[in-house]
Coordinates of C-alpha atoms and ligand atoms in Angstrom, one line a residue:
X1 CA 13.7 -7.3 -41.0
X2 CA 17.1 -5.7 -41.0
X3 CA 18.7 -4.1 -38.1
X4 CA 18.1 -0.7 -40.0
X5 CA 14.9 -1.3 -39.9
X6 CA 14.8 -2.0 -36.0
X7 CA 16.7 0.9 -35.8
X8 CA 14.1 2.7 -37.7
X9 CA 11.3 1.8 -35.5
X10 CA 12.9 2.8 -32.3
X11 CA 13.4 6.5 -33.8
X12 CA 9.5 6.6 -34.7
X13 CA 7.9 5.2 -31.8
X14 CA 9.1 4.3 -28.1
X15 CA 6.7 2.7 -25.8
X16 CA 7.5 2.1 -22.0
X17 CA 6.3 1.1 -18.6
X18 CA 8.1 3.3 -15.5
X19 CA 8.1 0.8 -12.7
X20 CA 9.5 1.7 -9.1
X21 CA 9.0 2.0 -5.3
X22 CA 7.1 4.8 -4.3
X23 CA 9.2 8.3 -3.9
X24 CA 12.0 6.6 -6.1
X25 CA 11.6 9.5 -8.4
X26 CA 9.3 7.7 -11.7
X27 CA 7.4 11.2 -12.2
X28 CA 10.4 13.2 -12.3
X29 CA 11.8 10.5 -14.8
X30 CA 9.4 11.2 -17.0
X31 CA 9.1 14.9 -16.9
X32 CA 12.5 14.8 -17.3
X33 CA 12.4 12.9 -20.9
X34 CA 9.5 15.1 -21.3
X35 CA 10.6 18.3 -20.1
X36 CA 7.7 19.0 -19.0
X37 CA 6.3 18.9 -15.1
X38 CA 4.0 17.4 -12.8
X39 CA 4.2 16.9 -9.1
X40 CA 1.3 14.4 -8.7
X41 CA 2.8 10.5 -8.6
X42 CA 0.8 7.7 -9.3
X43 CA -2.5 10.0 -9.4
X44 CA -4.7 9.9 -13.0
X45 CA -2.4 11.0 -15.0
X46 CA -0.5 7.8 -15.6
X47 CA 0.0 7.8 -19.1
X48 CA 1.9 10.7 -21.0
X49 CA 3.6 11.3 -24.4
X50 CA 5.7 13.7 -26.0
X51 CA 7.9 13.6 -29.0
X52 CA 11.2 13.8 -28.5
X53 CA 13.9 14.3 -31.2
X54 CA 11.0 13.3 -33.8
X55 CA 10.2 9.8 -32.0
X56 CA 6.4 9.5 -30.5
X57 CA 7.3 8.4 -27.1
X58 CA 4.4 7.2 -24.6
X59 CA 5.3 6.5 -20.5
X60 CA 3.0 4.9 -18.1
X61 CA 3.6 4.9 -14.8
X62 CA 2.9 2.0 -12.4
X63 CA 1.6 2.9 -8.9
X64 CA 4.7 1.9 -7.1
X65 CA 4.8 0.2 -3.5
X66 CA 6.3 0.9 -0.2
X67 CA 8.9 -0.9 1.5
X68 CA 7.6 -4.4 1.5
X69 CA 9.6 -7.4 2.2
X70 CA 7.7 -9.8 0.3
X71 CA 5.6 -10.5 -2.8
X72 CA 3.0 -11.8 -0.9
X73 CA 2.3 -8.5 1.4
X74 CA 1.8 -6.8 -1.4
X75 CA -2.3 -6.2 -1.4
X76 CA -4.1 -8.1 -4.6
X77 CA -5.2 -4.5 -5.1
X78 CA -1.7 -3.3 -5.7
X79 CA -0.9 -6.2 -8.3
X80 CA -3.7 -5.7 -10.0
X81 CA -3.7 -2.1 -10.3
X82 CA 0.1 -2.8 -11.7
X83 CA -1.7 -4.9 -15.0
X84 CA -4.4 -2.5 -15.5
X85 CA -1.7 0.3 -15.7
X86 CA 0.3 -1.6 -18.5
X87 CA -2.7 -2.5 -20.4
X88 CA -2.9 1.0 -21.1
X89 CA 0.1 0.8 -23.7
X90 CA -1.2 -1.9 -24.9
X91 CA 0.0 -3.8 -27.5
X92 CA 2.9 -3.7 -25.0
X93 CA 6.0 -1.6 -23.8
X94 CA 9.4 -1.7 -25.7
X95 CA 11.1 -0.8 -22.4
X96 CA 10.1 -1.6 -18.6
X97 CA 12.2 1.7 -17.0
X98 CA 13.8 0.6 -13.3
X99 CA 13.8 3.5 -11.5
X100 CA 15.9 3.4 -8.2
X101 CA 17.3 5.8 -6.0
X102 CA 21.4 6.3 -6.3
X103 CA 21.6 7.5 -2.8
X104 CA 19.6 5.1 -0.6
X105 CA 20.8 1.5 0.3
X106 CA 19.2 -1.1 -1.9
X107 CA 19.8 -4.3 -0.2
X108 CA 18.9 -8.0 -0.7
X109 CA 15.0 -7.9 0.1
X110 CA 14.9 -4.9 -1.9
X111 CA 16.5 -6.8 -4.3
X112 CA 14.1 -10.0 -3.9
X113 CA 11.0 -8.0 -4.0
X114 CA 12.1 -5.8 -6.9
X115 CA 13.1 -9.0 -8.8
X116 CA 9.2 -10.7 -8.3
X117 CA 7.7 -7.6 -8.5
X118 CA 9.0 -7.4 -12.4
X119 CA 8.2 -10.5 -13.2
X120 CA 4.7 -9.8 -12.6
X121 CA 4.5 -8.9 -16.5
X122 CA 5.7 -12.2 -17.4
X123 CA 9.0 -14.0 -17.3
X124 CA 10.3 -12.6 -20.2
X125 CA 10.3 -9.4 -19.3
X126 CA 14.3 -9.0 -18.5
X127 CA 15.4 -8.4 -22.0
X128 CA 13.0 -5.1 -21.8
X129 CA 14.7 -4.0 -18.8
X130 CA 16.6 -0.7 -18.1
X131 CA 17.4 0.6 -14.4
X132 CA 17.2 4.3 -14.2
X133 CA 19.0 5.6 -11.3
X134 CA 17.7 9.3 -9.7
X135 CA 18.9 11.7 -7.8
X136 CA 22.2 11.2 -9.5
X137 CA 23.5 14.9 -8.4
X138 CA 23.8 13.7 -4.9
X139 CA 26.2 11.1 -5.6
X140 CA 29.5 10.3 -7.9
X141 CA 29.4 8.4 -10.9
X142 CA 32.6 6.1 -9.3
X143 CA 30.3 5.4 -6.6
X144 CA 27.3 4.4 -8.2
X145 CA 29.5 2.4 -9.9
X146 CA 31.1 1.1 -7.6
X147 CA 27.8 -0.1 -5.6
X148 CA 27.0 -1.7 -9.0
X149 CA 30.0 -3.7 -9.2
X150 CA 30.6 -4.6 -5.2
X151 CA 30.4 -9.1 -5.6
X152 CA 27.0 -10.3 -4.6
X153 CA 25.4 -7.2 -3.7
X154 CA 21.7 -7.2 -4.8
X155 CA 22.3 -4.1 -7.0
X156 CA 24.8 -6.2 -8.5
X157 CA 22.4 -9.1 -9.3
X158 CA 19.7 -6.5 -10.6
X159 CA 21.8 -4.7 -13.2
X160 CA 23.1 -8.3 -14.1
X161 CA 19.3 -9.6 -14.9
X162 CA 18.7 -6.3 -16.9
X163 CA 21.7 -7.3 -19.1
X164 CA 23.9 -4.2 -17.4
X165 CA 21.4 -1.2 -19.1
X166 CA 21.1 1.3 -16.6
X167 CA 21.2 5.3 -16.9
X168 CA 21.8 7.6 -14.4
X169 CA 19.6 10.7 -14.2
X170 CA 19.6 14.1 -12.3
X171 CA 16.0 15.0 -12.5
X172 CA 16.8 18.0 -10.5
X173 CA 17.8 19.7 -13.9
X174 CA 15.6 18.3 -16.6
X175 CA 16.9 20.4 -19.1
X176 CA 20.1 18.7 -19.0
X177 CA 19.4 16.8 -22.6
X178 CA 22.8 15.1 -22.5
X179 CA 21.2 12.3 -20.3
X180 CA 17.5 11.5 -22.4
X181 CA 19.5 11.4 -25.7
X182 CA 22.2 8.7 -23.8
X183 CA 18.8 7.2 -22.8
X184 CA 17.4 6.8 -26.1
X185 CA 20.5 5.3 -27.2
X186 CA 20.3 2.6 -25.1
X187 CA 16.7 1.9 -25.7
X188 CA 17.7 1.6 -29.3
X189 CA 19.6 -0.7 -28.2
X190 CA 17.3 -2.7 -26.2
X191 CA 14.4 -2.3 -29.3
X192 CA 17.4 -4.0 -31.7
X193 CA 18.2 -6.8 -29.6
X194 CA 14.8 -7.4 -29.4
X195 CA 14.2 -7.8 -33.6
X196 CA 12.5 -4.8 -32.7
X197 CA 9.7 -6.5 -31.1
X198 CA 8.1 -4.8 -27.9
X199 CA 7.1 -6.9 -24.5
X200 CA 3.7 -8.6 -25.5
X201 CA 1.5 -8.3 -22.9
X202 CA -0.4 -11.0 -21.6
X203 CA -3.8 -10.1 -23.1
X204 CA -5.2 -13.4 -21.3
X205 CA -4.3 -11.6 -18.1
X206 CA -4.8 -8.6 -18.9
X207 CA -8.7 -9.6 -19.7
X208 CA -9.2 -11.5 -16.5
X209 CA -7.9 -8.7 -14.3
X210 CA -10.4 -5.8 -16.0
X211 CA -12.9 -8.4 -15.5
X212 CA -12.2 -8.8 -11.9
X213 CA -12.0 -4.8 -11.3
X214 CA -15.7 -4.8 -12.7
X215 CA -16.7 -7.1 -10.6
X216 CA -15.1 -5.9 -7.4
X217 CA -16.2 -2.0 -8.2
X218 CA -20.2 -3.8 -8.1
X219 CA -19.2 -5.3 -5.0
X220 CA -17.7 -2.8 -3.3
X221 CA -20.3 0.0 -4.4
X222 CA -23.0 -2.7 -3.2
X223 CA -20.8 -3.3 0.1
X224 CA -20.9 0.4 0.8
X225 CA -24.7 0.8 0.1
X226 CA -25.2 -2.5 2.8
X227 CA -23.4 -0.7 5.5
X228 CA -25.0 2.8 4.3
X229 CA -28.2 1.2 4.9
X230 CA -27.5 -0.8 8.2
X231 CA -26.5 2.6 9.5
X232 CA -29.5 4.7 9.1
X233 CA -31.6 1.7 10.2
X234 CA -29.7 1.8 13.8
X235 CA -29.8 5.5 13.5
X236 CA -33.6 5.1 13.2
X237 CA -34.3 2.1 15.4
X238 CA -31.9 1.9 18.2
X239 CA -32.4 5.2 19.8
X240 CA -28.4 6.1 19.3
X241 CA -27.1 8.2 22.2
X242 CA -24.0 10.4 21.8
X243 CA -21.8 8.7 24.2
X244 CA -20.5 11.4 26.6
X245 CA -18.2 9.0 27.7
X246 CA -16.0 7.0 25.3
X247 CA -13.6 4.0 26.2
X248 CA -11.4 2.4 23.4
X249 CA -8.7 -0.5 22.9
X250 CA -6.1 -0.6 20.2
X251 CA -5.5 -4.0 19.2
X252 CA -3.2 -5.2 16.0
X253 CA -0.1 -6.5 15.2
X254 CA 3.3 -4.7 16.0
X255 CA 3.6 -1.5 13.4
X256 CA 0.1 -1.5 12.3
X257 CA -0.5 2.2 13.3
X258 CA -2.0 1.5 16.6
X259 CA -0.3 4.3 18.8
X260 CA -0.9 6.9 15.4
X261 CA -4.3 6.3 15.8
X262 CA -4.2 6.8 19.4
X263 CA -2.6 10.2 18.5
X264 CA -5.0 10.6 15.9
X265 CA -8.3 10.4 17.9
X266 CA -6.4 12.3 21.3
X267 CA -5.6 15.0 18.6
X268 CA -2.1 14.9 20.7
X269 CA 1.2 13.2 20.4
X270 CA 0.4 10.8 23.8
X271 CA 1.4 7.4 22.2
X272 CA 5.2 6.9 21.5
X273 CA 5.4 5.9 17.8
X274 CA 7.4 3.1 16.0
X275 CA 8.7 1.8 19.3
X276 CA 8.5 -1.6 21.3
X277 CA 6.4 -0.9 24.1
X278 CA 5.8 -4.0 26.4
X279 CA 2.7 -2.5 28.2
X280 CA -0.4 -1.4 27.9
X281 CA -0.7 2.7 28.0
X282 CA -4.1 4.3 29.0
X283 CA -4.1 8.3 27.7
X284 CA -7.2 10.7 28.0
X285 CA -8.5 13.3 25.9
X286 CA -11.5 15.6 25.5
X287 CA -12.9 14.8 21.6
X288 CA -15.9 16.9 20.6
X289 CA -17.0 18.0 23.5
X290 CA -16.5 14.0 24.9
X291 CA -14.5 12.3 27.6
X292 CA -12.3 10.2 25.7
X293 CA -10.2 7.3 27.4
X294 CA -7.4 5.6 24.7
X295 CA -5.6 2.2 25.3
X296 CA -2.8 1.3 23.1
X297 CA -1.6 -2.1 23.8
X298 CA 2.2 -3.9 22.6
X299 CA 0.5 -5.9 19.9
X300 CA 1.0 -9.2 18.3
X301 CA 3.9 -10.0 16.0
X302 CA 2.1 -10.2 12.3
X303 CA 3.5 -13.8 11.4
X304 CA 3.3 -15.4 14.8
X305 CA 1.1 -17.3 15.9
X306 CA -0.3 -16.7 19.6
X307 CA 1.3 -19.5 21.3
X308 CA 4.5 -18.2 20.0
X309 CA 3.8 -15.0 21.2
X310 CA 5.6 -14.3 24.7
X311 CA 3.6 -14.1 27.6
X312 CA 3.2 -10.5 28.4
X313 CA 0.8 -10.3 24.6
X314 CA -1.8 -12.4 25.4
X315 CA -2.0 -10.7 29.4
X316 CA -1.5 -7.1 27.7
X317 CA -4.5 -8.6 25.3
X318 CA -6.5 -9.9 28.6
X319 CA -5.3 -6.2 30.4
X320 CA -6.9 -4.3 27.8
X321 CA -10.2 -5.1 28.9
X322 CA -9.9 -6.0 32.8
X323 CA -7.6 -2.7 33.3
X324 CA -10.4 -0.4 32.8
X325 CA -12.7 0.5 36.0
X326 CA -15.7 -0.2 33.4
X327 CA -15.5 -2.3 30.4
X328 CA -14.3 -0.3 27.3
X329 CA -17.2 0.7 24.5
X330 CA -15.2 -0.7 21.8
X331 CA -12.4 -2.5 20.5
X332 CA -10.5 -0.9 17.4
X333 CA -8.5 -4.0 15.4
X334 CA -6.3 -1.6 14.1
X335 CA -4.9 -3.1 10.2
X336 CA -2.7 -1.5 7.5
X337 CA -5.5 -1.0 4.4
X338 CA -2.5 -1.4 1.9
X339 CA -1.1 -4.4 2.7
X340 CA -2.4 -8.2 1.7
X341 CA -4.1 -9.7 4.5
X342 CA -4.0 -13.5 4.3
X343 CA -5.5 -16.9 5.8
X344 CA -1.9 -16.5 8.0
X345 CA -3.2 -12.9 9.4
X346 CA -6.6 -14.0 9.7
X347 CA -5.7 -17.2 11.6
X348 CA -3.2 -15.1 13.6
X349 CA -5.8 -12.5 14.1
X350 CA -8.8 -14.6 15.3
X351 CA -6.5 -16.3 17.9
X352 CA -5.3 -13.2 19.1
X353 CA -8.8 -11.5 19.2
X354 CA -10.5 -14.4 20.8
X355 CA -8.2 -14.5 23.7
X356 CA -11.0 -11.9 25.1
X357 CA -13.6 -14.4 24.3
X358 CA -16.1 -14.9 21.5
X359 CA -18.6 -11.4 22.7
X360 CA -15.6 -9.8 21.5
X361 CA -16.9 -9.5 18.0
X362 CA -20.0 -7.7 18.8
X363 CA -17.8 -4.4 20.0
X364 CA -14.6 -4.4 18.1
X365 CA -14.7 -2.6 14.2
X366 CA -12.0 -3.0 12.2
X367 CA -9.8 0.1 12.0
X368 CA -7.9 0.6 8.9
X369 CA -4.7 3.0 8.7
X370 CA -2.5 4.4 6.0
X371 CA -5.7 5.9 4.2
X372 CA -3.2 8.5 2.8
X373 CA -2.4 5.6 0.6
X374 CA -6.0 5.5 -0.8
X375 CA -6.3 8.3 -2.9
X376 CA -7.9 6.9 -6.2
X377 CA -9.7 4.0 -4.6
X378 CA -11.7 3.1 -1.8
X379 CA -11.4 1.3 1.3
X380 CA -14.4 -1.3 0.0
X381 CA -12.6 -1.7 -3.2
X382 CA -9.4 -3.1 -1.4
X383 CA -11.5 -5.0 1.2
X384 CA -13.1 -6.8 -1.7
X385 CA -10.3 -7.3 -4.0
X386 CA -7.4 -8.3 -1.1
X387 CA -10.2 -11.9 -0.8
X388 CA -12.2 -13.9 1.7
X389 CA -9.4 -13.9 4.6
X390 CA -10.4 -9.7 5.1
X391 CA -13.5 -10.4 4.0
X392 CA -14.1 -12.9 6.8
X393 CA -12.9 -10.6 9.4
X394 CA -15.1 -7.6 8.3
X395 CA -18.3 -9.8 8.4
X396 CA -17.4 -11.1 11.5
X397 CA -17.3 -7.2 13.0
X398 CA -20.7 -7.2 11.4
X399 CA -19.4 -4.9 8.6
X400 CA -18.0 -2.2 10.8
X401 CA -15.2 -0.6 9.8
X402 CA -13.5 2.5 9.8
X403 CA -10.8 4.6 7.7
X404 CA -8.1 6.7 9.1
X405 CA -4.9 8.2 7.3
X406 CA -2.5 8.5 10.6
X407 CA -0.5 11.3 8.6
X408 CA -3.3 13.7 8.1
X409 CA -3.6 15.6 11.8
X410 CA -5.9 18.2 10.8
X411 CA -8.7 15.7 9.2
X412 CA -10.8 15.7 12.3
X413 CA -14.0 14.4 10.3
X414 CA -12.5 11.0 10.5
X415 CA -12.6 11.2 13.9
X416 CA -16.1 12.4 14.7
X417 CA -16.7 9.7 12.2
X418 CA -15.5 6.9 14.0
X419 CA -17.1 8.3 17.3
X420 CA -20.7 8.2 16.1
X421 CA -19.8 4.6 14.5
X422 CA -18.6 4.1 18.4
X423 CA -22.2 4.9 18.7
X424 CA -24.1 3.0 17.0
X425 CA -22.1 -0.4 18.2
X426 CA -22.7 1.1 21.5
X427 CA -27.0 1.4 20.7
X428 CA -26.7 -2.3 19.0
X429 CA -25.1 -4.0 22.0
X430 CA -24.8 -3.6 25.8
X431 CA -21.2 -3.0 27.1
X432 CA -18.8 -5.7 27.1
X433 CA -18.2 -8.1 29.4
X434 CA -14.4 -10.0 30.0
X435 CA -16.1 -13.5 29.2
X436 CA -13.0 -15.6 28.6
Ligands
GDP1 N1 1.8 6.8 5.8 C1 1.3 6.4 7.0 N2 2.1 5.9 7.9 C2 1.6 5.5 9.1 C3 0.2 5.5 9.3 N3 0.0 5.0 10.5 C4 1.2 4.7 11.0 N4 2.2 5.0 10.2 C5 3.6 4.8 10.4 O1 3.8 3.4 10.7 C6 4.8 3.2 11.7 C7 4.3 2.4 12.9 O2 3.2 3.1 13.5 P1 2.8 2.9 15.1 O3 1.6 3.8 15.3 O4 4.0 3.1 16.0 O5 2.4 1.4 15.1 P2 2.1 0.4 16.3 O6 3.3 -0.4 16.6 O7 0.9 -0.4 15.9 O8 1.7 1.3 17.5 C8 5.3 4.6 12.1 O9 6.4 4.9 11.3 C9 4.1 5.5 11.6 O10 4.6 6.8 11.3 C10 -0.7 6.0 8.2 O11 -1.9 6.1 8.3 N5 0.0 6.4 7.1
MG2 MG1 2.7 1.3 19.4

């Protein structure tokens, strides 16, 4: 084929992938190309196509992540949801579009992540490459610039591995055509150096993964049923009483959401959020009509294991149980839902949980936060997809657990919610007892 042709079938047909951290700007990108606009991101609507200047152009966009320092915290759910998206242009993307924000710091973990995050389509991948810069209005061209060229900065290393194709784009004014058409240009040029040959998929891959989702949709609709069930048999059997009285413990690594939660079921900002606290704080609330009591506890650090953990954890663990007057009704392991949880966490968990003894299972349910991050999927779809680490832990609180989204204030349902689940542990067991 001549470079004509190549040329040719860049101008007919353009297929590409929009890859980029969440808020980065990928669903302005693409109204922007198509002049057209949506304000959803990473919601059903993932694929779209338009023709622009007589070319058929098709853009899916990728879910995205949040700041994540490694591969391995993304959640399998995450990856996975990444291959099903790009199997939807199938028989594979001309261009992978970079998007990045111009204005915010992009530094070497960025970097790192951004780099394996990519090569999640294959190794190949690079020559496909195009970094997209938003929110170019908010900063000069010499300074994007410059960030690109300052020695050994990650940006630097980025634009390098995507053969130095980058754009930058003010989606604040999509019908500024100037900056598509430079675009297309360069995605000409991409599609020509490439014999005009698109990024194959990995059909292999792509099979396996669909496969998987099948399976894990089963699961988790079968998961919910199980727990559905269990439910209105305690409802039925064990005589549940509406605790008048409620008495809770946060437990969980540092940053997992614990004092949000707190917040969350006080319906009041009592819990100081994001901060180091070193000791356990007891707040009190009236929920429904019930006499709430919270404890939010320091927490462990996520990759330590407990003997590496200083000395005031494991007695702010032992605290959170012998401080109360009466022992608490139950425990709330409080855990991101859209991160990976691994054999490290579960290791690192159990130790830290079992400091309070092994009765401790019976009353603790496994409190999941950043629901707002859930909005497609459900919580039993991630807990059986992320693998037998989370899946261990759930069994092991008796398949009790519990969904909250910190940001929503107003959602109150998910508070009742988790009371009358407080309930039903509380008909199922006696209260817990400090057995250490
Ligand atoms: N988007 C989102 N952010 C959350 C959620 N829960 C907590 N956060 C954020 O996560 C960070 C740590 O939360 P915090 O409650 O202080 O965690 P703690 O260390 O376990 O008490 C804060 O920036 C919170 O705003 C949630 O459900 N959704
Ligand atoms: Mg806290």
């Amino acid at each position: 084929m001549t470079a004509c042709r190549y040329l040719f079938l860049s101008k007919t047909e353009v297929r590409a992938v929009v890859i980029g951290k969440h808020h980065s700007g990928k669903t302005s990108v693409i109204n922007t190309i198509l002049e057209t606009r949506t304000e959803a991101e990473g919601d059903e609507d993932v694929k779209r196509e338009g023709i622009i200047d007589g070319r058929r152009v098709s853009l899916v966009e990728t879910p995205g992540w949040w700041k994540t320092f490694n591969l391995s915290d993304l959640s399998n759910l995450s990856k996975q949801q990444l291959v099903r998206m790009i199997s939807l242009i199938s028989p594979g993307p001309h261009v992978v579009l970079i998007v990045i924000q111009a204005d915010s710091a992009f530094i070497d973990t960025d970097g790192r992540f951004l780099e394996d995050y990519v090569e999640l389509l294959g190794p190949n991948v690079w020559t496909h490459t195009l970094v997209i810069f938003t929110r170019g209005d908010l900063m000069k061209p010499e300074d994007i610039e410059q960030n690109i060229q300052k020695d050994g900065s990650a940006l630097k290393r980025l634009i390098e591995k995507c053969e130095n194709k980058y754009q930058v784009f003010n989606n604040s004014n999509h019908h500024d055509r100037t900056q598509v058409k430079e675009l297309f240009k360069k995605i000409e040029g991409i599609v020509q150096k490439n014999n005009g040959k698109h990024f194959d998929i990995d059909l292999k891959k792509v099979k396996e993964v669909n496969e998987q989702w099948e399976e894990i949709q089963t699961r988790a609709y079968s998961r919910k049923s199980r727990v559905q069930e269990k439910r209105s048999k305690v409802q039925e059997k064990a005589c549940v009483h509406r605790l008048e009285e409620i008495r809770v413990v946060l437990l969980g690594w540092v940053l997992c959401g614990k004092s949000s939660a707190g917040n969350i079921i006080l319906n009041r900002d009592e819990f100081a959020i994001g901060g180091k606290t070193g000791e356990c704080t007891r707040r009190f609330g009236d929920v429904d009509g019930r006499k709430i009591t919270v404890l939010d506890t320091p927490g462990w650090w996520k990759y330590f294991t407990s003997e590496l953990n200083p000395d005031f954890i494991r007695s702010a663990i032992l605290g959170s149980v012998s401080e109360f007057e009466k022992p608490p009704h139950a425990i709330l392991l409080v855990i991101p839902a859209d991160v990976a949880f691994l054999e490290e966490q579960k290791r690192i968990t159990e130790q830290n949980i079992s400091i309070l003894g092994d009765d401790v299972w019976r009353h603790t349910i496994v409190l999941f936060t950043w629901g707002d991050r859930f909005k497609n999927i459900s919580i039993e779809q991630h807990i059986e997809s992320e693998g037998e680490a989370l899946q261990w832990l759930i069994e092991k609180c008796r398949n009790r657990y519990h969904l909250f989204d910190n940001t929503d204030k107003n959602n109150r349902d998910q508070v009742t919610e988790l009371l009358q689940k407080i309930d039903e542990m509380a008909a199922e067991n006696s209260l817990f007892h400090l057995n250490t």
